[in-house]
């Protein structure tokens, strides 16, 4: 192949769209059983009214949805329609185990065979790598612990006390749902910052620029919310007014029945939800030794500095939906030009 694309979320589909327009021989591999990327795994009670910053896939505007519709239905349907309209054929489900250097080509090893390619677009996102922090006593807790990616709705927590750990959007969205059915405590490592600035294209570009600087230095990228702040929606304003979003600093340790702060204050808990984010799903690229001593992967645009055959989209500065679409276009353009230079040499 000229190009193998791993992942059919927003960044991967954008790359495939522009690779197709450039007449480059390519294949798209995706681990899921159907379209939608990470959106197909979001919790059923997440509605479109609380989803913000969705950017159009190339050449196909995202129509204003019913605000009460489930996000895990609306967005996979949008992705599926995009694949159909643009003739993007995705091989799925295909799980990539490793990518290795193979005589100047890249060898993509999967559970459905091997592809060899001149260039690789990696668009595997973060959803499959939830981050679980470690705290003293965590193994002693007799209640339930789950990551926010495992959350399926608030009703199952009725009558319980739930501690939600994390300062991101998912933490706030899930906390607001749960608080209607249970008592809650919200803890974060840093004081949360709220913003009533709308997610405009200008803000999107600022987010991309801020995250890009860390990637350029070879450092692990920060989350988007660390740049944008938490959106001050009407529901968030009401939760701040009523005390649902009264934040406490993170506890020191976990006990059999709760959590304890450094001053000895104890809070009983039936459930701890770790809304502590994700890490980039890049283990399959480990044989290529792309990481810097700082733990990140240094990029020049979307191209990996350590191996220019590899492009990362939906990573670092292109992790937002606006960045993902632009990154797919940039990767396809760079690959087309790179392959042309190779052929002319």
XYZ file of C-alpha atoms in Angstrom:
345
model
C 0.000 0.000 0.000
C 0.945 3.642 -0.288
C -0.717 4.343 3.061
C -2.306 2.434 5.933
C -4.667 4.429 8.169
C -5.207 2.968 11.645
C -8.446 4.211 13.195
C -11.713 5.452 11.678
C -12.661 8.213 14.070
C -12.836 11.826 12.936
C -9.099 12.188 12.252
C -8.799 8.862 10.452
C -11.823 9.482 8.241
C -10.576 12.959 7.389
C -7.201 11.508 6.359
C -8.905 8.815 4.271
C -11.062 11.420 2.509
C -8.024 13.435 1.406
C -5.944 10.340 0.551
C -8.779 9.228 -1.726
C -8.864 12.627 -3.413
C -5.098 12.373 -3.940
C -5.538 8.961 -5.609
C -3.194 7.288 -3.124
C -3.575 3.535 -2.649
C -4.663 3.147 0.968
C -6.590 1.043 3.446
C -8.379 2.076 6.649
C -8.236 -0.361 9.567
C -10.537 0.071 12.553
C -10.868 -2.003 15.725
C -14.574 -1.297 16.241
C -17.429 -3.321 14.807
C -19.068 -0.265 13.236
C -18.634 3.464 12.495
C -18.431 6.204 15.099
C -15.019 5.956 16.719
C -15.106 6.682 20.452
C -18.583 8.210 20.161
C -20.176 4.773 19.832
C -18.917 3.980 23.357
C -20.157 7.095 25.144
C -22.687 6.587 27.907
C -26.322 6.356 26.765
C -27.520 9.334 28.814
C -25.081 11.772 27.174
C -27.283 14.001 25.020
C -26.327 16.242 22.138
C -27.307 19.293 24.201
C -24.253 18.699 26.412
C -21.822 17.847 23.596
C -19.839 20.871 22.445
C -17.292 21.701 19.793
C -18.212 19.079 17.153
C -16.496 20.061 13.910
C -17.646 19.043 10.440
C -16.044 16.153 8.622
C -14.623 17.428 5.300
C -17.223 18.355 2.716
C -20.157 17.273 4.873
C -21.676 19.801 7.307
C -22.919 18.385 10.591
C -26.629 19.199 10.714
C -27.997 20.671 13.930
C -29.280 17.615 15.847
C -32.160 17.149 18.236
C -30.594 18.312 21.535
C -32.263 15.450 23.414
C -30.869 12.748 21.089
C -28.179 10.393 22.480
C -24.691 11.333 21.310
C -23.761 7.651 20.918
C -26.429 7.359 18.215
C -26.250 10.723 16.431
C -22.494 10.888 15.859
C -21.950 7.263 14.761
C -24.780 7.772 12.256
C -23.041 10.929 10.966
C -19.747 9.033 10.606
C -21.486 6.119 8.843
C -23.170 8.506 6.403
C -19.814 10.148 5.694
C -18.234 6.770 4.900
C -21.106 5.873 2.552
C -21.246 9.201 0.702
C -17.504 9.299 0.104
C -16.970 5.641 -0.699
C -14.574 5.173 2.209
C -14.216 1.455 2.794
C -13.097 0.546 6.287
C -11.758 -2.883 7.205
C -13.362 -3.712 10.555
C -13.005 -5.076 13.088
C -9.219 -5.239 12.748
C -6.929 -4.993 15.766
C -3.389 -3.823 15.111
C -0.828 -5.555 17.318
C 2.413 -3.959 16.137
C 4.001 -1.765 13.473
C 7.607 -2.589 12.575
C 10.263 -1.355 10.187
C 10.620 -3.866 7.355
C 13.259 -3.101 4.764
C 12.249 0.509 4.236
C 8.536 -0.260 4.435
C 6.323 -0.368 7.503
C 4.886 -3.766 8.424
C 1.453 -3.507 10.081
C 0.682 -6.720 11.975
C -2.960 -7.358 12.869
C -5.343 -10.108 13.939
C -6.476 -10.264 10.285
C -3.163 -10.441 8.526
C -0.276 -8.167 7.614
C -0.154 -4.996 5.503
C 3.054 -3.459 4.215
C 3.012 0.246 3.507
C 5.176 3.191 2.500
C 3.476 5.524 4.994
C 1.268 5.246 8.057
C -1.450 7.506 9.427
C -2.106 6.626 13.053
C -5.510 7.824 14.288
C -6.119 5.526 17.267
C -7.156 8.235 19.728
C -7.264 7.592 23.474
C -10.544 5.833 24.316
C -8.965 2.382 24.689
C -6.399 3.635 27.212
C -8.249 4.997 30.272
C -5.908 6.326 32.948
C -6.298 4.954 36.485
C -4.248 6.842 39.107
C -2.932 5.040 42.179
C -3.623 6.094 45.771
C -2.653 4.428 49.059
C -5.329 2.000 50.255
C -7.050 1.770 46.870
C -7.052 -2.032 46.988
C -8.810 -2.000 50.379
C -11.935 -0.185 49.199
C -14.977 -2.444 49.537
C -17.232 -0.336 47.355
C -17.217 -0.074 43.596
C -14.534 1.677 41.535
C -14.995 2.442 37.853
C -13.454 4.666 35.226
C -15.646 7.297 33.601
C -15.382 5.328 30.344
C -17.334 2.526 32.074
C -20.158 4.808 33.233
C -23.501 3.861 31.691
C -25.932 6.204 33.455
C -26.885 7.571 36.883
C -29.791 5.378 37.964
C -27.612 2.527 39.242
C -26.147 4.841 41.905
C -29.505 5.798 43.441
C -29.309 6.196 47.220
C -25.510 5.866 47.332
C -22.701 8.319 47.957
C -20.464 8.754 44.917
C -17.027 10.374 44.882
C -16.134 11.678 41.412
C -12.418 12.270 40.835
C -11.319 14.503 37.966
C -11.556 18.041 36.643
C -12.548 17.451 33.026
C -15.758 17.699 31.056
C -16.731 14.050 31.573
C -16.386 14.447 35.348
C -18.737 17.429 35.348
C -21.273 15.874 32.968
C -21.454 12.634 34.920
C -21.543 14.405 38.275
C -24.506 16.519 37.204
C -26.407 13.396 36.154
C -25.572 11.404 39.278
C -26.450 14.257 41.653
C -30.121 13.854 40.685
C -30.104 10.310 42.079
C -27.394 10.192 44.763
C -25.252 12.310 47.056
C -21.887 13.266 45.603
C -18.444 14.637 46.362
C -16.296 16.185 43.643
C -12.519 16.177 44.037
C -9.831 17.489 41.681
C -6.046 17.868 41.843
C -6.206 21.493 40.697
C -8.767 24.222 41.170
C -11.151 23.941 38.186
C -11.386 26.863 35.807
C -14.698 27.734 34.199
C -15.200 29.709 31.010
C -18.256 31.205 29.335
C -16.340 31.798 26.100
C -18.073 29.963 23.215
C -16.069 27.318 21.359
C -15.408 29.342 18.218
C -12.978 28.534 15.379
C -10.645 31.149 16.853
C -10.664 29.400 20.237
C -10.141 26.079 18.485
C -7.018 27.434 16.808
C -5.738 28.761 20.139
C -6.265 25.345 21.729
C -4.354 23.647 18.924
C -1.469 26.137 19.219
C -1.191 25.715 22.989
C -1.067 21.928 22.846
C 1.195 21.933 19.786
C 3.962 23.692 21.690
C 4.298 20.773 24.127
C 4.317 18.237 21.306
C 7.001 20.221 19.497
C 9.142 19.855 22.619
C 8.599 16.092 22.703
C 6.445 16.245 25.846
C 3.185 14.339 26.406
C 0.259 16.534 25.282
C -2.042 18.148 27.826
C -5.800 17.765 27.710
C -7.949 20.183 25.727
C -9.908 21.252 28.835
C -6.650 22.358 30.481
C -6.538 25.071 27.807
C -10.220 25.883 27.280
C -11.508 25.557 30.841
C -14.876 24.004 31.699
C -17.825 25.383 29.780
C -20.230 27.468 31.860
C -23.468 26.058 30.494
C -26.780 26.883 32.210
C -26.701 23.455 33.904
C -23.178 24.070 35.205
C -24.147 27.512 36.507
C -27.082 25.994 38.377
C -24.865 23.245 39.817
C -22.398 25.863 41.058
C -25.244 27.815 42.633
C -26.707 24.792 44.426
C -23.380 23.396 45.598
C -23.301 20.271 43.453
C -20.029 21.508 41.979
C -18.423 22.516 45.270
C -14.982 21.139 44.582
C -12.696 19.656 47.225
C -8.955 19.023 46.843
C -7.958 15.456 46.167
C -7.828 13.100 49.154
C -4.644 11.545 50.556
C -5.688 7.899 50.825
C -8.553 5.455 50.437
C -10.019 3.300 53.203
C -12.367 0.327 53.186
C -15.409 2.592 53.202
C -14.300 5.966 51.925
C -11.561 8.523 51.437
C -9.384 10.541 53.838
C -7.834 14.003 53.408
C -4.461 15.066 54.861
C -6.152 16.774 57.821
C -7.813 13.482 58.804
C -11.270 14.329 57.436
C -13.037 11.135 56.352
C -15.807 10.912 53.717
C -17.837 7.741 53.382
C -18.190 6.456 49.829
C -20.072 3.645 48.127
C -18.600 4.353 44.691
C -15.498 6.083 43.338
C -15.607 7.182 39.700
C -12.189 7.916 38.228
C -12.883 10.595 35.600
C -9.140 10.934 35.211
C -8.791 10.992 31.463
C -6.958 8.880 28.945
C -3.559 8.358 27.412
C -2.781 8.072 23.696
C -3.280 4.508 22.423
C 0.136 4.050 20.825
C 1.476 0.768 22.234
C 1.411 -0.846 18.786
C 3.975 1.722 17.617
C 6.479 0.794 20.354
C 8.721 -1.277 17.995
C 9.465 1.919 16.044
C 10.925 3.657 19.146
C 9.282 6.993 18.482
C 9.192 8.434 22.011
C 11.592 11.071 23.292
C 13.256 11.060 26.696
C 10.457 13.403 27.810
C 7.886 10.665 27.231
C 6.132 12.238 24.260
C 6.518 11.978 20.506
C 7.984 14.985 18.735
C 6.009 16.048 15.676
C 6.642 18.357 12.751
C 3.053 19.093 11.799
C 1.581 15.588 11.819
C 4.838 13.884 10.833
C 6.853 12.070 13.511
C 10.360 13.524 13.608
C 11.927 10.173 14.604
C 10.312 8.382 11.631
C 8.871 10.656 8.900
C 6.933 7.730 7.398
C 4.589 7.897 10.398
C 1.941 10.587 10.885
C -0.069 11.037 14.079
C -3.525 12.580 13.727
C -5.970 13.000 16.590
C -2.921 13.282 18.861
C -1.772 16.320 20.782
C -2.705 19.465 18.853
C -5.179 17.551 16.664
C -7.006 15.817 19.530
C -9.923 18.275 19.356
C -12.544 17.724 16.682
C -11.552 20.908 14.841
C -7.905 19.867 14.935
C -8.637 16.295 13.853
C -10.197 17.299 10.544
C -7.378 19.705 9.695
C -4.740 17.134 10.682
C -6.199 14.535 8.335
C -5.918 16.973 5.427
C -2.370 17.993 6.402
C -1.187 14.379 6.727
C -2.569 13.415 3.304
C -0.923 16.439 1.682
C 2.453 15.735 3.276
C 2.331 12.031 2.362
C 1.446 12.814 -1.254
C 4.347 15.220 -1.536
C 6.754 12.853 0.247
C 5.886 9.897 -1.983
C 6.249 12.101 -5.085
C 9.724 13.159 -3.965
C 10.694 9.527 -3.378
C 9.485 8.485 -6.805
C 11.368 11.325 -8.476
C 14.633 10.569 -6.641
